[in-house]
Amino acid sequence: DGATGSLLATAGAMRAAGLLLAWALLHPAATQQCHPASPGGVLRFTDRHAEIRVPALHRVPSSLDPLYGLVRRCLDLIQQNPLPTELLRTALNDPGSVRTSQVVQYELGYVVCAAVALLFTVAVPVAGMFFCYCRSRRRCGGRLRAHRRSLGCRRRCLLACLSFTSLIILISVTCAFVTSQRVKGQMEPGLGAVPSTLRTLRQHLANVPQGVQMVVDKFEVPRKQIISDLGGKRRAGQHPELPPWMNEVLTERRCLAGLSRSVGLSIHAQLKAMTYAALADLQDRAGDLQTSLHHLQILDRTARALAAARAELEPALRERRRRVVALLDDPRCTSCASVLGRAQSLELGADYGKVPSVEKVLKALAGLPRSDFAEMIRQGNGTFNSIPELAVERMAQVIQDLRDDLARTADKVQSIADGFPLPDYTRPVSEALLKAEDRSQPYLREVERFEWYRWIAGTVLCSIILLILACNVAGMALGAYGLSKREDPSDYECRGEAGAKFLLAGVGLAFLFSWLLILLVFATFLVGGNIQTLVCRNWVNQEIYKFIDTPGNLPPSMNLTRQLNLRRDSNLSSAYRECKSGAGLWEVLQLDRSYDLDEHLKSPKYTADFQKRLGEFTANLGDVRLLRSEGRQDLETFARSGADEVDYGRFQEEMKNPVVQTSLPGLARNLEGLQKMQRNSTVAGRLAAEARALWRMQNSTVQSQEALVAKLGESVQFLSRLAPHLKERVKRTLATTASVEARLPVQAQQILRQELGCFTRKELRYFAQYLNWIGQTLREDVASCQPLATALDNGRVILCDRIADPW
């Protein structure tokens, strides 16, 4: 009984271990996967740019653009000559040797325009004097004419011509006013934009070191992200106001996202199916051992008990059969012959002394199990489930080493700012820009003063034209009104006379001031046209850059390549194109030694130590013992015990036979029925006595043996099902357990390498993102020479679009 209780207790422990395994299978551990394209793998840098920017100026669309286009087409007809490189070279290097014929040859179109303007300037006053002389002699109108039909037609034609002329003058003077105001409105901000652009460009160059340092300081973004991914650093006592257990919970949660914890969870998640299956199989075999031993013991004890009970029952049953047969064979027993045959067949049935003995098997299994399988499985399961914590412990040192590598990498990144070459080489550019800014101030003031005089002169002359237009309109209105009121068109009328005087006043003002207007128009046309054809047109097609780049065209004092400290193998055109395409300042300036930013931004320079340390790290995280040697010996002994060789079919055949061949209850009931039929009271009494004796034998002996047979049947049924597969299952379990124990360290190491490789690629992407961002920001923003190209484009917009076009 004590052994049976021990076996039952062990079986209960095995069931508890099974429940633990089932819970683990139903609650898989969470894993942290590394996905290259996940949004979490993209760093977000603060949108910081250069502190000083050169704003790009653009041409402002206007309703006068069609008029500007017409003027440019006229200029293309007037000035068809290309850029006069020889003339400009001579004028810049030796102004005294410039020949007038060269200038006239180039400005031939403007000379023709000047001749026309001079002719108009001379002819208009002379024509005015002749008109005044004729008028004083009353030879140019002033007399009343006799009314004729042709006189009205002439007057209407004159009115129509004056109206059309006045309309043209009105449109022209309106355009002149608008253009003059636009020139004035754009000249002031345009002139102010020149020093502002130069000053902003100079400040941009001065702020390059600060911007480079700002960009380098952004290494804090990937560094914090990598440290966050590394995790695994426990910091106890950060919340003294909390109880210790809560601090431990918070610390554990902070560690969950760390590399070491992630690796441990990944190993656990990928190997748990194999490990839990092996533990479950081992638990089944241990259960088979426990249950088989239990049933074999029952089988042995029950078979012995049944054999002993049969030996005890046999003489009593033989004596009872003799007595019943003798009674039924008595002549005084009425109708007893029908039951006599049944009574004569009353004998024992199943003989369990003939069944195979399991004593040899029990001797082989004596003392088993020598190991505690439930504790063994619990320990194996606990060791396997502790892999995440073991990974945290084993990887603590490498995590700290990686943190130290990050600190050293920050120093290496700082060398980008320390070794950036621009501060020493942008000084000539800054000095040239400052000199250009200072020298431009007097010229800009002169241009502003000239623009003020031009605006006053243009406004006065346009006002005079408006006065002439007003005289024409008043003259036509009064003349037409006077003619309509006269009864005789040939009569004198004061309103008509006043209209005629207004017209004469308009004519006089036109003769007096039109030559001044044409001079102003020609002066602005000459200046603005030459700016458009000589500078703007060649600026747009970059011919002016080619002229500047050609050696000898500029005097040594105007050597822009040297003043701007451009590369010796470069020039203004190539520098402009490179800056326009997004080159960095260091790529267009002349340095003592070449500076290759791409070489300084190669990832291996900063990630070699980090990558090498992760690549060389190894840790034994899968050394889990599922089955100790004692347990293995127990299972091997179980397989060799011969439990599968017992002929359980013999037991089943014997169990088909009843304990007694003839049913004792049936025979007893037959005797009770005969007792009622007897006339002889003595026979009737003896029949009743025999019936009671049979009932006592059935209830006391036979039923207890039948209960033992039922108990024996349960054990035989279990053992007969197990026996055919016993050795195969034990062999498979031992092989599976050994295989899992051998594969766990290997596969754990493979998963470790896989996870570390994934982590390495993820962190290297952070480095690559940061270094790419540095290169892009330095080239396109902080240390870009794009502002130089923008400043040149702004100069063209100011001179050509905002000044030359309105002129």
Short mmCIF file of C-alpha atoms in Angstrom, two decimals, residues 71-290:
data_model
loop_
_atom_site.label_atom_id
_atom_site.label_comp_id
_atom_site.label_asym_id
_atom_site.label_seq_id
_atom_site.Cartn_x
_atom_site.Cartn_y
_atom_site.Cartn_z
CA VAL A 71 10.93 96.05 -76.68
CA ARG A 72 13.37 93.11 -76.42
CA ARG A 73 12.51 92.05 -79.97
CA CYS A 74 13.14 95.60 -81.14
CA LEU A 75 16.48 95.59 -79.33
CA ASP A 76 17.38 92.33 -81.04
CA LEU A 77 16.85 94.10 -84.38
CA ILE A 78 18.74 97.22 -83.32
CA GLN A 79 21.67 95.42 -81.72
CA GLN A 80 22.48 92.19 -83.55
CA ASN A 81 26.20 92.14 -82.72
CA PRO A 82 27.54 89.48 -80.34
CA LEU A 83 29.44 90.27 -77.17
CA PRO A 84 32.37 92.58 -78.18
CA THR A 85 35.11 90.64 -76.42
CA GLU A 86 37.97 92.54 -78.08
CA LEU A 87 36.44 95.92 -77.31
CA LEU A 88 35.69 94.98 -73.71
CA ARG A 89 39.20 93.51 -73.20
CA THR A 90 40.75 96.74 -74.46
CA ALA A 91 38.39 98.93 -72.42
CA LEU A 92 39.10 97.00 -69.20
CA ASN A 93 42.87 96.63 -69.58
CA ASP A 94 43.80 99.87 -71.45
CA PRO A 95 40.87 102.31 -71.61
CA GLY A 96 42.97 104.96 -73.39
CA SER A 97 43.52 102.79 -76.44
CA VAL A 98 39.84 102.27 -77.19
CA ARG A 99 39.06 103.55 -80.70
CA THR A 100 35.87 105.43 -81.33
CA SER A 101 35.34 103.53 -84.56
CA GLN A 102 35.14 100.28 -82.61
CA VAL A 103 32.48 101.71 -80.30
CA VAL A 104 30.51 103.18 -83.21
CA GLN A 105 30.74 99.92 -85.13
CA TYR A 106 29.32 97.99 -82.17
CA GLU A 107 26.73 100.67 -81.30
CA LEU A 108 25.70 101.24 -84.92
CA GLY A 109 22.04 100.50 -84.23
CA TYR A 110 21.99 102.95 -81.34
CA VAL A 111 23.85 105.53 -83.49
CA VAL A 112 21.02 105.35 -86.01
CA CYS A 113 18.52 105.80 -83.18
CA ALA A 114 20.59 108.73 -81.89
CA ALA A 115 20.55 110.31 -85.34
CA VAL A 116 16.78 109.96 -85.50
CA ALA A 117 16.42 111.44 -82.01
CA LEU A 118 18.78 114.33 -82.91
CA LEU A 119 16.88 114.99 -86.12
CA PHE A 120 13.62 115.05 -84.18
CA THR A 121 15.17 117.29 -81.53
CA VAL A 122 16.26 119.84 -84.20
CA ALA A 123 13.33 119.50 -86.59
CA VAL A 124 10.53 119.92 -84.06
CA PRO A 125 11.68 123.35 -82.68
CA VAL A 126 12.42 124.60 -86.26
CA ALA A 127 9.00 123.45 -87.41
CA GLY A 128 7.48 125.19 -84.41
CA MET A 129 9.23 128.46 -85.26
CA PHE A 130 8.04 128.30 -88.88
CA PHE A 131 4.51 127.59 -87.65
CA CYS A 132 4.63 130.60 -85.32
CA TYR A 133 5.95 132.81 -88.14
CA CYS A 134 3.21 131.69 -90.52
CA ARG A 135 0.61 132.13 -87.82
CA SER A 136 1.79 135.65 -87.12
CA ARG A 137 1.37 136.40 -90.83
CA ARG A 138 -2.09 134.82 -90.64
CA ARG A 139 -1.06 132.37 -93.31
CA CYS A 140 -1.68 129.22 -91.22
CA GLY A 141 -5.36 129.43 -90.43
CA GLY A 142 -7.20 131.91 -88.20
CA ARG A 143 -9.54 133.30 -90.88
CA LEU A 144 -13.20 132.49 -91.27
CA ARG A 145 -13.95 130.56 -94.35
CA ALA A 146 -17.13 130.68 -96.37
CA HIS A 147 -19.37 127.81 -95.63
CA ARG A 148 -19.06 125.09 -98.12
CA ARG A 149 -20.06 121.47 -98.06
CA SER A 150 -16.41 120.41 -98.09
CA LEU A 151 -15.66 122.54 -95.01
CA GLY A 152 -17.79 120.32 -92.73
CA CYS A 153 -16.15 117.21 -94.13
CA ARG A 154 -12.69 118.65 -93.46
CA ARG A 155 -13.66 119.61 -89.90
CA ARG A 156 -14.96 116.10 -89.16
CA CYS A 157 -11.81 114.54 -90.58
CA LEU A 158 -9.71 116.88 -88.45
CA LEU A 159 -11.78 116.01 -85.37
CA ALA A 160 -11.35 112.29 -86.03
CA CYS A 161 -7.60 112.60 -86.52
CA LEU A 162 -7.19 114.67 -83.36
CA SER A 163 -9.30 112.19 -81.40
CA PHE A 164 -7.24 109.24 -82.62
CA THR A 165 -3.99 111.07 -81.93
CA SER A 166 -5.18 112.05 -78.45
CA LEU A 167 -6.11 108.41 -77.72
CA ILE A 168 -2.66 107.23 -78.78
CA ILE A 169 -1.06 109.92 -76.63
CA LEU A 170 -3.25 108.92 -73.67
CA ILE A 171 -2.29 105.24 -73.96
CA SER A 172 1.38 106.12 -74.35
CA VAL A 173 1.50 108.48 -71.43
CA THR A 174 -0.36 105.95 -69.27
CA CYS A 175 2.24 103.29 -70.11
CA ALA A 176 4.99 105.84 -69.44
CA PHE A 177 3.56 106.70 -66.03
CA VAL A 178 3.10 103.01 -65.09
CA THR A 179 6.58 102.08 -66.30
CA SER A 180 8.19 105.03 -64.53
CA GLN A 181 6.46 104.15 -61.28
CA ARG A 182 7.44 100.51 -61.65
CA VAL A 183 11.06 101.42 -62.26
CA LYS A 184 11.00 103.59 -59.16
CA GLY A 185 9.15 100.92 -57.13
CA GLN A 186 11.61 98.17 -58.13
CA MET A 187 14.77 100.26 -58.19
CA GLU A 188 14.85 100.95 -54.45
CA PRO A 189 14.41 97.29 -53.25
CA GLY A 190 16.58 96.15 -56.15
CA LEU A 191 19.43 98.47 -55.18
CA GLY A 192 18.98 97.43 -51.55
CA ALA A 193 19.12 93.77 -52.53
CA VAL A 194 22.65 94.15 -53.91
CA PRO A 195 24.44 94.82 -50.58
CA SER A 196 21.92 92.61 -48.78
CA THR A 197 22.79 89.67 -51.05
CA LEU A 198 26.53 90.26 -50.66
CA ARG A 199 26.19 90.63 -46.88
CA THR A 200 24.01 87.53 -46.58
CA LEU A 201 26.45 85.49 -48.68
CA ARG A 202 29.33 86.67 -46.49
CA GLN A 203 27.42 85.78 -43.31
CA HIS A 204 26.61 82.37 -44.78
CA LEU A 205 30.32 81.70 -45.23
CA ALA A 206 31.09 82.98 -41.72
CA ASN A 207 28.48 80.66 -40.19
CA VAL A 208 29.76 77.51 -41.92
CA PRO A 209 31.83 76.26 -38.90
CA GLN A 210 28.89 76.75 -36.57
CA GLY A 211 26.59 74.91 -38.96
CA VAL A 212 29.05 72.03 -39.37
CA GLN A 213 29.29 71.67 -35.59
CA MET A 214 25.51 71.71 -35.34
CA VAL A 215 25.27 68.90 -37.89
CA VAL A 216 27.95 66.84 -36.11
CA ASP A 217 26.16 67.30 -32.79
CA LYS A 218 23.15 65.51 -34.31
CA PHE A 219 25.05 62.24 -33.79
CA GLU A 220 23.15 62.28 -30.52
CA VAL A 221 20.06 61.10 -32.45
CA PRO A 222 21.48 57.74 -33.67
CA ARG A 223 23.51 57.34 -30.47
CA LYS A 224 20.40 57.55 -28.28
CA GLN A 225 18.51 55.20 -30.60
CA ILE A 226 21.30 52.62 -30.54
CA ILE A 227 21.64 52.88 -26.75
CA SER A 228 17.88 52.42 -26.51
CA ASP A 229 18.11 49.33 -28.73
CA LEU A 230 21.01 47.96 -26.68
CA GLY A 231 19.15 48.41 -23.39
CA GLY A 232 19.93 45.78 -20.76
CA LYS A 233 21.39 48.21 -18.23
CA ARG A 234 19.67 47.87 -14.90
CA ARG A 235 19.42 50.95 -12.75
CA ALA A 236 18.10 50.22 -9.32
CA GLY A 237 17.06 52.83 -6.82
CA GLN A 238 15.91 55.45 -9.29
CA HIS A 239 12.58 55.78 -7.49
CA PRO A 240 13.31 55.78 -3.74
CA GLU A 241 9.72 56.62 -2.98
CA LEU A 242 8.57 53.30 -4.44
CA PRO A 243 8.83 49.92 -2.68
CA PRO A 244 11.66 47.63 -3.81
CA TRP A 245 9.38 45.17 -5.54
CA MET A 246 7.90 47.91 -7.73
CA ASN A 247 11.36 49.17 -8.62
CA GLU A 248 12.25 45.65 -9.71
CA VAL A 249 9.12 45.48 -11.89
CA LEU A 250 9.94 48.83 -13.50
CA THR A 251 13.54 47.81 -14.05
CA GLU A 252 12.45 44.56 -15.63
CA ARG A 253 10.12 46.39 -18.00
CA ARG A 254 12.89 48.77 -19.01
CA CYS A 255 15.11 45.82 -19.83
CA LEU A 256 12.53 44.09 -22.01
CA ALA A 257 13.45 46.10 -25.10
CA GLY A 258 17.19 45.48 -24.74
CA LEU A 259 19.33 43.53 -27.17
CA SER A 260 20.21 40.76 -24.70
CA ARG A 261 16.60 40.26 -23.62
CA SER A 262 15.50 40.29 -27.25
CA VAL A 263 18.08 37.65 -28.17
CA GLY A 264 17.05 35.45 -25.24
CA LEU A 265 13.36 35.76 -26.07
CA SER A 266 14.02 34.98 -29.72
CA ILE A 267 16.02 31.84 -28.82
CA HIS A 268 13.30 30.78 -26.41
CA ALA A 269 10.52 31.41 -28.92
CA GLN A 270 12.19 29.56 -31.79
CA LEU A 271 13.28 26.54 -29.73
CA LYS A 272 10.33 26.16 -27.38
CA ALA A 273 8.26 23.97 -29.71
CA MET A 274 11.06 21.43 -30.05
CA THR A 275 11.99 21.57 -26.36
CA TYR A 276 8.44 21.42 -25.02
CA ALA A 277 7.65 18.52 -27.37
CA ALA A 278 10.68 16.60 -26.04
CA LEU A 279 9.68 17.36 -22.43
CA ALA A 280 6.10 16.29 -23.13
CA ASP A 281 7.33 13.04 -24.70
CA LEU A 282 9.61 12.44 -21.73
CA GLN A 283 6.72 13.09 -19.39
CA ASP A 284 4.62 10.51 -21.27
CA ARG A 285 7.35 7.86 -20.94
CA ALA A 286 7.82 8.61 -17.29
CA GLY A 287 4.06 8.30 -16.88
CA ASP A 288 4.12 4.99 -18.77
CA LEU A 289 6.82 3.75 -16.41
CA GLN A 290 4.93 4.80 -13.31
#
